[in-house]
PDB file of C-alpha atoms in Angstrom:
ATOM      1  CA  MET A 216     103.977 104.102 112.439  1.00 43.00           C
ATOM      2  CA  THR A 217     104.371 106.633 115.151  1.00 48.00           C
ATOM      3  CA  GLU A 218     102.960 109.392 112.278  1.00 48.00           C
ATOM      4  CA  THR A 219      99.450 106.962 111.434  1.00 55.00           C
ATOM      5  CA  LEU A 220      99.143 106.804 115.420  1.00 57.00           C
ATOM      6  CA  VAL A 221      99.265 110.776 115.248  1.00 57.00           C
ATOM      7  CA  ASN A 222      97.143 110.827 112.175  1.00 57.00           C
ATOM      8  CA  ALA A 223      94.807 108.819 113.825  1.00 52.00           C
ATOM      9  CA  ALA A 224      94.067 110.602 116.567  1.00 54.00           C
ATOM     10  CA  ASP A 225      93.080 113.617 114.732  1.00 53.00           C
ATOM     11  CA  ARG A 226      90.115 112.026 112.216  1.00 51.00           C
ATOM     12  CA  TRP A 227      89.323 108.556 114.744  1.00 52.00           C
ATOM     13  CA  ARG A 228      86.751 110.116 117.309  1.00 59.00           C
ATOM     14  CA  PRO A 229      86.972 107.200 119.504  1.00 63.00           C
ATOM     15  CA  LEU A 230      90.784 107.267 120.049  1.00 69.00           C
ATOM     16  CA  THR A 231      90.656 110.888 120.932  1.00 73.00           C
ATOM     17  CA  GLU A 232      87.555 111.186 123.389  1.00 77.00           C
ATOM     18  CA  LEU A 233      89.315 108.011 125.334  1.00 78.00           C
ATOM     19  CA  LEU A 234      92.928 109.848 125.272  1.00 84.00           C
ATOM     20  CA  GLY A 235      91.391 112.812 126.401  1.00 86.00           C
ATOM     21  CA  ALA A 236      89.108 110.895 129.277  1.00 87.00           C
ATOM     22  CA  LEU A 237      92.420 109.350 130.286  1.00 89.00           C
ATOM     23  CA  LEU A 238      94.282 112.267 131.050  1.00 93.00           C
ATOM     24  CA  GLU A 239      90.746 113.891 132.304  1.00 93.00           C
ATOM     25  CA  ARG A 240      90.858 111.307 135.169  1.00 91.00           C
ATOM     26  CA  ILE A 241      94.660 111.586 135.684  1.00 94.00           C
ATOM     27  CA  THR A 242      94.115 115.285 136.289  1.00 95.00           C
ATOM     28  CA  ALA A 243      91.088 114.999 138.312  1.00 94.00           C
ATOM     29  CA  GLU A 244      92.992 112.636 141.021  1.00 94.00           C
ATOM     30  CA  LEU A 245      95.736 114.781 141.347  1.00 95.00           C
ATOM     31  CA  PRO A 246      95.229 117.295 143.751  1.00 95.00           C
ATOM     32  CA  GLY A 247      96.559 121.026 142.198  1.00 96.00           C
ATOM     33  CA  CYS A 248      96.950 119.449 138.476  1.00 97.00           C
ATOM     34  CA  LEU A 249      96.449 121.920 135.898  1.00 97.00           C
ATOM     35  CA  GLY A 250      96.552 119.650 133.410  1.00 96.00           C
ATOM     36  CA  ALA A 251      97.991 116.435 131.733  1.00 97.00           C
ATOM     37  CA  GLY A 252      99.765 115.342 128.521  1.00 96.00           C
ATOM     38  CA  LEU A 253     100.966 112.468 126.314  1.00 95.00           C
ATOM     39  CA  THR A 254     103.538 112.330 123.760  1.00 93.00           C
ATOM     40  CA  VAL A 255     104.452 109.612 121.432  1.00 89.00           C
ATOM     41  CA  GLY A 256     107.804 108.865 119.759  1.00 83.00           C
ATOM     42  CA  GLN A 257     109.183 105.908 117.723  1.00 71.00           C
ATOM     43  CA  GLY A 258     112.104 104.781 115.949  1.00 63.00           C
ATOM     44  CA  GLY A 259     114.134 107.621 117.245  1.00 67.00           C
ATOM     45  CA  ARG A 260     111.970 110.412 116.111  1.00 75.00           C
ATOM     46  CA  PRO A 261     111.036 113.330 118.288  1.00 82.00           C
ATOM     47  CA  PRO A 262     107.951 112.862 120.629  1.00 87.00           C
ATOM     48  CA  ARG A 263     104.852 114.622 119.275  1.00 88.00           C
ATOM     49  CA  VAL A 264     101.777 115.772 121.228  1.00 90.00           C
ATOM     50  CA  LEU A 265      99.070 112.848 121.278  1.00 88.00           C
ATOM     51  CA  ALA A 266      96.616 114.254 123.224  1.00 90.00           C
ATOM     52  CA  ALA A 267      96.562 116.867 126.283  1.00 94.00           C
ATOM     53  CA  ALA A 268      94.190 118.102 128.657  1.00 94.00           C
ATOM     54  CA  GLY A 269      93.758 121.386 130.399  1.00 95.00           C
ATOM     55  CA  VAL A 270      97.411 124.036 130.297  1.00 96.00           C
ATOM     56  CA  ALA A 271      99.408 120.961 129.024  1.00 95.00           C
ATOM     57  CA  ALA A 272      97.492 121.650 125.879  1.00 94.00           C
ATOM     58  CA  GLY A 273      99.220 124.571 125.594  1.00 94.00           C
ATOM     59  CA  LEU A 274     102.533 123.931 127.365  1.00 95.00           C
ATOM     60  CA  LEU A 275     103.840 121.070 125.818  1.00 95.00           C
ATOM     61  CA  PRO A 276     104.666 122.063 122.282  1.00 92.00           C
ATOM     62  CA  VAL A 277     106.715 125.130 123.714  1.00 92.00           C
ATOM     63  CA  SER A 278     108.293 122.688 126.123  1.00 91.00           C
ATOM     64  CA  LEU A 279     109.222 119.782 123.763  1.00 92.00           C
ATOM     65  CA  ALA A 280     111.152 122.822 121.504  1.00 90.00           C
ATOM     66  CA  GLU A 281     112.824 124.300 124.531  1.00 91.00           C
ATOM     67  CA  GLY A 282     113.575 121.585 127.098  1.00 91.00           C
ATOM     68  CA  GLY A 283     111.469 120.599 130.063  1.00 94.00           C
ATOM     69  CA  PRO A 284     110.817 117.203 131.973  1.00 95.00           C
ATOM     70  CA  VAL A 285     108.793 115.455 129.154  1.00 95.00           C
ATOM     71  CA  ALA A 286     111.541 116.134 126.537  1.00 93.00           C
ATOM     72  CA  VAL A 287     114.493 114.841 129.308  1.00 93.00           C
ATOM     73  CA  ALA A 288     112.202 111.897 129.917  1.00 93.00           C
ATOM     74  CA  ALA A 289     111.584 110.828 126.436  1.00 90.00           C
ATOM     75  CA  ALA A 290     115.398 111.335 125.650  1.00 88.00           C
ATOM     76  CA  THR A 291     116.445 109.459 128.527  1.00 88.00           C
ATOM     77  CA  GLY A 292     113.879 106.743 129.512  1.00 85.00           C
ATOM     78  CA  GLU A 293     113.827 107.811 133.053  1.00 90.00           C
ATOM     79  CA  PRO A 294     111.030 110.248 134.915  1.00 94.00           C
ATOM     80  CA  VAL A 295     111.811 113.513 135.591  1.00 96.00           C
ATOM     81  CA  THR A 296     110.353 115.769 138.434  1.00 97.00           C
ATOM     82  CA  THR A 297     110.257 119.880 139.111  1.00 97.00           C
ATOM     83  CA  ASP A 298     109.110 122.310 141.653  1.00 97.00           C
ATOM     84  CA  ASP A 299     109.301 124.852 139.752  1.00 96.00           C
ATOM     85  CA  LEU A 300     109.472 124.307 136.046  1.00 96.00           C
ATOM     86  CA  PHE A 301     109.787 128.116 134.886  1.00 94.00           C
ATOM     87  CA  ALA A 302     113.126 128.817 137.112  1.00 94.00           C
ATOM     88  CA  ASP A 303     114.280 125.104 136.760  1.00 95.00           C
ATOM     89  CA  GLU A 304     118.380 125.789 135.752  1.00 94.00           C
ATOM     90  CA  ARG A 305     118.103 122.070 133.264  1.00 94.00           C
ATOM     91  CA  TRP A 306     115.915 124.290 130.800  1.00 93.00           C
ATOM     92  CA  PRO A 307     116.625 127.801 130.352  1.00 91.00           C
ATOM     93  CA  GLY A 308     114.912 128.563 127.510  1.00 90.00           C
ATOM     94  CA  LEU A 309     111.470 127.595 128.577  1.00 92.00           C
ATOM     95  CA  SER A 310     110.539 130.511 130.911  1.00 89.00           C
ATOM     96  CA  GLY A 311     111.026 132.964 127.686  1.00 90.00           C
ATOM     97  CA  ALA A 312     109.616 130.912 125.628  1.00 89.00           C
ATOM     98  CA  VAL A 313     106.336 131.372 127.315  1.00 87.00           C
ATOM     99  CA  THR A 314     106.128 135.358 128.214  1.00 87.00           C
ATOM    100  CA  GLY A 315     103.077 136.600 127.509  1.00 87.00           C
ATOM    101  CA  ARG A 316     101.567 132.926 128.170  1.00 89.00           C
ATOM    102  CA  PRO A 317      99.180 133.762 131.451  1.00 89.00           C
ATOM    103  CA  GLU A 318      97.307 130.768 131.109  1.00 88.00           C
ATOM    104  CA  LEU A 319     100.592 129.062 131.929  1.00 92.00           C
ATOM    105  CA  ALA A 320     101.426 131.685 134.804  1.00 90.00           C
ATOM    106  CA  ALA A 321      99.956 129.674 137.341  1.00 93.00           C
ATOM    107  CA  ILE A 322     102.301 126.186 136.601  1.00 96.00           C
ATOM    108  CA  HIS A 323     104.786 125.170 139.129  1.00 96.00           C
ATOM    109  CA  GLY A 324     105.149 121.485 139.675  1.00 97.00           C
ATOM    110  CA  ALA A 325     105.695 118.961 136.615  1.00 97.00           C
ATOM    111  CA  ALA A 326     106.335 115.898 136.342  1.00 98.00           C
ATOM    112  CA  ALA A 327     106.790 113.221 133.624  1.00 97.00           C
ATOM    113  CA  LEU A 328     106.980 109.474 133.395  1.00 95.00           C
ATOM    114  CA  PRO A 329     108.031 107.618 130.010  1.00 91.00           C
ATOM    115  CA  GLY A 330     106.650 104.195 128.904  1.00 85.00           C
ATOM    116  CA  LEU A 331     106.428 101.486 126.209  1.00 75.00           C
ATOM    117  CA  TRP A 332     104.383 100.666 124.048  1.00 68.00           C
ATOM    118  CA  GLU A 333     106.103  97.931 121.562  1.00 60.00           C
ATOM    119  CA  ASP A 334     109.645  97.484 120.533  1.00 58.00           C
ATOM    120  CA  THR A 335     110.571 101.190 119.524  1.00 61.00           C
ATOM    121  CA  GLY A 336     107.694 103.118 120.427  1.00 71.00           C
ATOM    122  CA  ALA A 337     107.965 105.079 123.507  1.00 83.00           C
ATOM    123  CA  PHE A 338     105.546 107.537 125.268  1.00 91.00           C
ATOM    124  CA  VAL A 339     105.240 109.834 128.102  1.00 94.00           C
ATOM    125  CA  LEU A 340     103.086 111.008 130.621  1.00 95.00           C
ATOM    126  CA  SER A 341     103.083 114.412 132.250  1.00 97.00           C
ATOM    127  CA  ALA A 342     100.953 116.783 134.323  1.00 97.00           C
ATOM    128  CA  VAL A 343     101.823 119.880 135.865  1.00 97.00           C
ATOM    129  CA  PHE A 344     101.065 121.666 138.808  1.00 97.00           C
ATOM    130  CA  ASP A 345      99.837 125.258 140.760  1.00 96.00           C
ATOM    131  CA  ARG A 346     102.377 123.588 143.547  1.00 96.00           C
ATOM    132  CA  PRO A 347     105.384 121.547 144.395  1.00 96.00           C
ATOM    133  CA  LEU A 348     104.874 118.249 143.693  1.00 95.00           C
ATOM    134  CA  ASP A 349     103.383 115.868 146.172  1.00 91.00           C
ATOM    135  CA  ALA A 350     105.264 112.557 146.905  1.00 89.00           C
ATOM    136  CA  GLY A 351     102.664 110.184 145.289  1.00 91.00           C
ATOM    137  CA  VAL A 352     102.410 112.049 142.154  1.00 95.00           C
ATOM    138  CA  LEU A 353     105.007 109.291 140.103  1.00 93.00           C
ATOM    139  CA  SER A 354     102.669 106.522 142.000  1.00 91.00           C
ATOM    140  CA  VAL A 355      99.347 107.988 140.500  1.00 93.00           C
ATOM    141  CA  LEU A 356     101.326 108.434 137.063  1.00 93.00           C
ATOM    142  CA  ARG A 357     102.432 104.868 137.085  1.00 89.00           C
ATOM    143  CA  ARG A 358      99.052 103.317 137.895  1.00 87.00           C
ATOM    144  CA  TYR A 359      97.714 105.343 134.580  1.00 89.00           C
ATOM    145  CA  GLU A 360     101.065 103.859 132.471  1.00 86.00           C
ATOM    146  CA  LYS A 361      99.320 100.117 132.320  1.00 76.00           C
ATOM    147  CA  LEU A 362      96.429 101.457 131.029  1.00 79.00           C
ATOM    148  CA  THR A 363      98.244 104.161 128.567  1.00 84.00           C
ATOM    149  CA  GLU A 364     100.485 101.417 126.985  1.00 78.00           C
ATOM    150  CA  THR A 365      97.056  99.109 126.350  1.00 72.00           C
ATOM    151  CA  THR A 366      95.840 102.097 124.788  1.00 75.00           C
ATOM    152  CA  LEU A 367      98.207 103.188 122.518  1.00 77.00           C
ATOM    153  CA  VAL A 368      98.423  98.979 121.450  1.00 69.00           C
ATOM    154  CA  VAL A 369      94.449  98.865 120.429  1.00 65.00           C
ATOM    155  CA  ALA A 370      95.257 101.939 118.435  1.00 68.00           C
ATOM    156  CA  GLU A 371      98.314 101.011 116.581  1.00 64.00           C
ATOM    157  CA  THR A 372      96.976  97.992 115.730  1.00 61.00           C
ATOM    158  CA  ALA A 373      93.515  99.337 114.626  1.00 59.00           C
ATOM    159  CA  THR A 374      95.888 101.943 111.997  1.00 59.00           C
ATOM    160  CA  LEU A 375      98.401  99.188 111.317  1.00 55.00           C
ATOM    161  CA  GLY A 376      95.577  97.650 108.502  1.00 52.00           C
ATOM    162  CA  ASP A 377      98.287  95.152 108.258  1.00 51.00           C
ATOM    163  CA  PRO A 378      97.819  91.535 110.065  1.00 51.00           C
ATOM    164  CA  ASP A 379     101.443  90.557 110.002  1.00 56.00           C
ATOM    165  CA  GLN A 380     102.402  93.319 111.157  1.00 56.00           C
ATOM    166  CA  THR A 381     100.269  93.350 114.064  1.00 53.00           C
ATOM    167  CA  LEU A 382     101.418  90.010 114.623  1.00 58.00           C
ATOM    168  CA  ASP A 383     104.763  91.494 114.545  1.00 64.00           C
ATOM    169  CA  LEU A 384     103.706  94.069 117.496  1.00 61.00           C
ATOM    170  CA  LEU A 385     102.314  91.315 119.792  1.00 61.00           C
ATOM    171  CA  ALA A 386     104.708  89.205 119.253  1.00 66.00           C
ATOM    172  CA  SER A 387     107.642  91.785 120.580  1.00 71.00           C
ATOM    173  CA  ARG A 388     104.849  93.319 123.367  1.00 71.00           C
ATOM    174  CA  ALA A 389     105.007  89.289 124.353  1.00 75.00           C
ATOM    175  CA  ALA A 390     108.854  89.068 124.548  1.00 79.00           C
ATOM    176  CA  ILE A 391     109.201  92.237 126.532  1.00 83.00           C
ATOM    177  CA  GLU A 392     107.225  91.355 129.072  1.00 83.00           C
ATOM    178  CA  GLN A 393     108.623  87.924 129.934  1.00 85.00           C
ATOM    179  CA  ALA A 394     111.436  89.642 130.099  1.00 88.00           C
ATOM    180  CA  LYS A 395     110.415  92.124 132.219  1.00 88.00           C
ATOM    181  CA  GLY A 396     109.310  89.333 134.830  1.00 87.00           C
ATOM    182  CA  VAL A 397     112.916  87.702 134.398  1.00 88.00           C
ATOM    183  CA  VAL A 398     114.614  91.282 135.382  1.00 90.00           C
ATOM    184  CA  MET A 399     112.209  92.245 138.207  1.00 90.00           C
ATOM    185  CA  ALA A 400     112.137  88.061 139.804  1.00 87.00           C
ATOM    186  CA  VAL A 401     115.593  88.542 139.615  1.00 86.00           C
ATOM    187  CA  ARG A 402     116.396  92.007 140.967  1.00 85.00           C
ATOM    188  CA  ARG A 403     113.697  92.450 142.972  1.00 86.00           C
ATOM    189  CA  CYS A 404     112.519  95.839 141.076  1.00 86.00           C
ATOM    190  CA  ALA A 405     109.170  97.429 139.887  1.00 83.00           C
ATOM    191  CA  PRO A 406     108.349  97.145 136.303  1.00 80.00           C
ATOM    192  CA  ASP A 407     109.540 100.510 135.601  1.00 75.00           C
ATOM    193  CA  GLU A 408     112.837  99.687 136.858  1.00 83.00           C
ATOM    194  CA  ALA A 409     113.141  96.536 134.963  1.00 86.00           C
ATOM    195  CA  TRP A 410     111.952  98.074 131.201  1.00 82.00           C
ATOM    196  CA  GLN A 411     114.375 100.910 131.811  1.00 82.00           C
ATOM    197  CA  THR A 412     117.198  97.951 132.664  1.00 88.00           C
ATOM    198  CA  LEU A 413     116.431  96.963 129.132  1.00 88.00           C
ATOM    199  CA  ARG A 414     116.246  99.894 127.297  1.00 83.00           C
ATOM    200  CA  ARG A 415     119.665 100.975 128.389  1.00 86.00           C
ATOM    201  CA  ALA A 416     120.683  97.514 127.745  1.00 89.00           C
ATOM    202  CA  SER A 417     118.885  97.667 124.181  1.00 87.00           C
ATOM    203  CA  GLN A 418     120.888 101.308 123.502  1.00 86.00           C
ATOM    204  CA  GLU A 419     124.480 100.063 125.398  1.00 88.00           C
ATOM    205  CA  PHE A 420     124.234  96.818 122.958  1.00 90.00           C
ATOM    206  CA  ASN A 421     122.971  98.710 120.033  1.00 89.00           C
ATOM    207  CA  VAL A 422     120.146  95.753 119.735  1.00 89.00           C
ATOM    208  CA  LYS A 423     116.782  95.790 119.641  1.00 86.00           C
ATOM    209  CA  VAL A 424     114.899  95.508 122.794  1.00 85.00           C
ATOM    210  CA  ARG A 425     112.401  92.481 121.411  1.00 83.00           C
ATOM    211  CA  GLU A 426     115.896  90.371 120.609  1.00 87.00           C
ATOM    212  CA  LEU A 427     117.481  91.335 123.606  1.00 90.00           C
ATOM    213  CA  ALA A 428     114.231  90.553 125.718  1.00 88.00           C
ATOM    214  CA  VAL A 429     113.952  86.692 123.365  1.00 88.00           C
ATOM    215  CA  ALA A 430     117.865  86.583 123.878  1.00 90.00           C
ATOM    216  CA  LEU A 431     117.410  87.082 128.115  1.00 90.00           C
ATOM    217  CA  VAL A 432     114.432  84.695 128.330  1.00 87.00           C
ATOM    218  CA  GLU A 433     116.310  82.139 126.414  1.00 87.00           C
ATOM    219  CA  HIS A 434     119.554  82.413 128.236  1.00 87.00           C
ATOM    220  CA  VAL A 435     117.859  81.973 131.486  1.00 85.00           C
ATOM    221  CA  GLY A 436     115.468  79.491 130.473  1.00 73.00           C
ATOM    222  CA  GLY A 437     118.092  77.232 128.553  1.00 70.00           C
ATOM    223  CA  GLY A 438     115.188  76.785 125.331  1.00 60.00           C
ATOM    224  CA  ARG A 439     113.648  78.833 122.829  1.00 61.00           C
ATOM    225  CA  ALA A 440     111.046  81.234 124.533  1.00 54.00           C
ATOM    226  CA  PRO A 441     107.635  80.540 123.950  1.00 53.00           C
ATOM    227  CA  GLY A 442     105.525  83.303 122.007  1.00 51.00           C
ATOM    228  CA  PRO A 443     101.880  84.047 121.268  1.00 43.00           C
ATOM    229  CA  GLY A 444     100.276  81.816 119.682  1.00 44.00           C
ATOM    230  CA  GLY A 445     100.135  82.444 115.181  1.00 44.00           C
ATOM    231  CA  ALA A 446     102.269  85.114 116.500  1.00 47.00           C
ATOM    232  CA  PRO A 447     106.073  85.216 114.337  1.00 54.00           C
ATOM    233  CA  GLU A 448     108.867  84.004 116.031  1.00 69.00           C
ATOM    234  CA  ILE A 449     111.642  86.494 116.964  1.00 75.00           C
ATOM    235  CA  ARG A 450     114.935  85.065 116.220  1.00 80.00           C
ATOM    236  CA  PRO A 451     117.541  87.285 118.325  1.00 83.00           C
ATOM    237  CA  GLY A 452     120.986  87.574 116.498  1.00 87.00           C
ATOM    238  CA  ALA A 453     124.495  86.892 117.784  1.00 92.00           C
ATOM    239  CA  PRO A 454     124.725  90.334 119.177  1.00 91.00           C
ATOM    240  CA  ALA A 455     121.264  90.127 121.262  1.00 91.00           C
ATOM    241  CA  ARG A 456     122.545  86.755 122.374  1.00 91.00           C
ATOM    242  CA  HIS A 457     125.698  88.589 123.473  1.00 91.00           C
ATOM    243  CA  ALA A 458     124.356  91.038 125.250  1.00 91.00           C
ATOM    244  CA  ALA A 459     121.862  88.855 126.905  1.00 91.00           C
ATOM    245  CA  GLU A 460     125.038  86.785 128.378  1.00 91.00           C
ATOM    246  CA  ARG A 461     126.828  90.294 129.583  1.00 90.00           C
ATOM    247  CA  LEU A 462     123.488  91.527 131.020  1.00 89.00           C
ATOM    248  CA  TRP A 463     122.712  88.102 133.355  1.00 89.00           C
ATOM    249  CA  SER A 464     126.190  87.643 134.085  1.00 88.00           C
ATOM    250  CA  ALA A 465     126.031  91.644 135.814  1.00 87.00           C
ATOM    251  CA  PHE A 466     123.008  90.542 137.409  1.00 83.00           C
ATOM    252  CA  THR A 467     124.149  87.152 138.482  1.00 78.00           C
ATOM    253  CA  ALA A 468     127.434  88.848 140.070  1.00 75.00           C
ATOM    254  CA  GLU A 469     126.060  91.804 142.094  1.00 59.00           C
TER     255      GLU A 469
END
């Protein structure tokens, strides 16, 4: 579905304008910000640039190919920051790849924040700066994370063209939000940490996030997890239920 979403951004002007306005707002709010970008990936496919503002438009394709905060955030699901992008030893090939690009020479700090818009769909919000990062950069990006997520859900739903797939998408999102609430309550953590916990567990046990989410809610609640009215029911298999039990045991043993 990511291919559909990327293609939709190319041809659907309202989506392009909406994403552009969101990134421009991020750029305007962060002092010293030279540009912001949004990449998306799904089902294990490499992330692709969906929208960019400012110098991020020139940097993102190179950094996805050569390495950088966005690529690392997409691969690990963890926020990534640097105070000196082109001198950072974590991606040694990046500085050489942008040689001869004077429009990128002013970049110093960079930040990338990963997020989710459905079961296997991930995105990364990123921003680059003419200075080292201020302390509140990730906090600002987190405020825009939910808005980005909602925008992608609306866009994905609009491009599916299949009511059954749309209902599946809504059911998956509802299940994940319920499970995030469970994790937040027991671990007393923020939403992004709850999501990372679910994502890491799904990878460790090789189960879908949505099935793990339902299994966790049902394990804790002792009954069938409620879903959106009219949406198809998600029925987790034995591996997901085992993963949920192990995850809950880890929570309660701490």
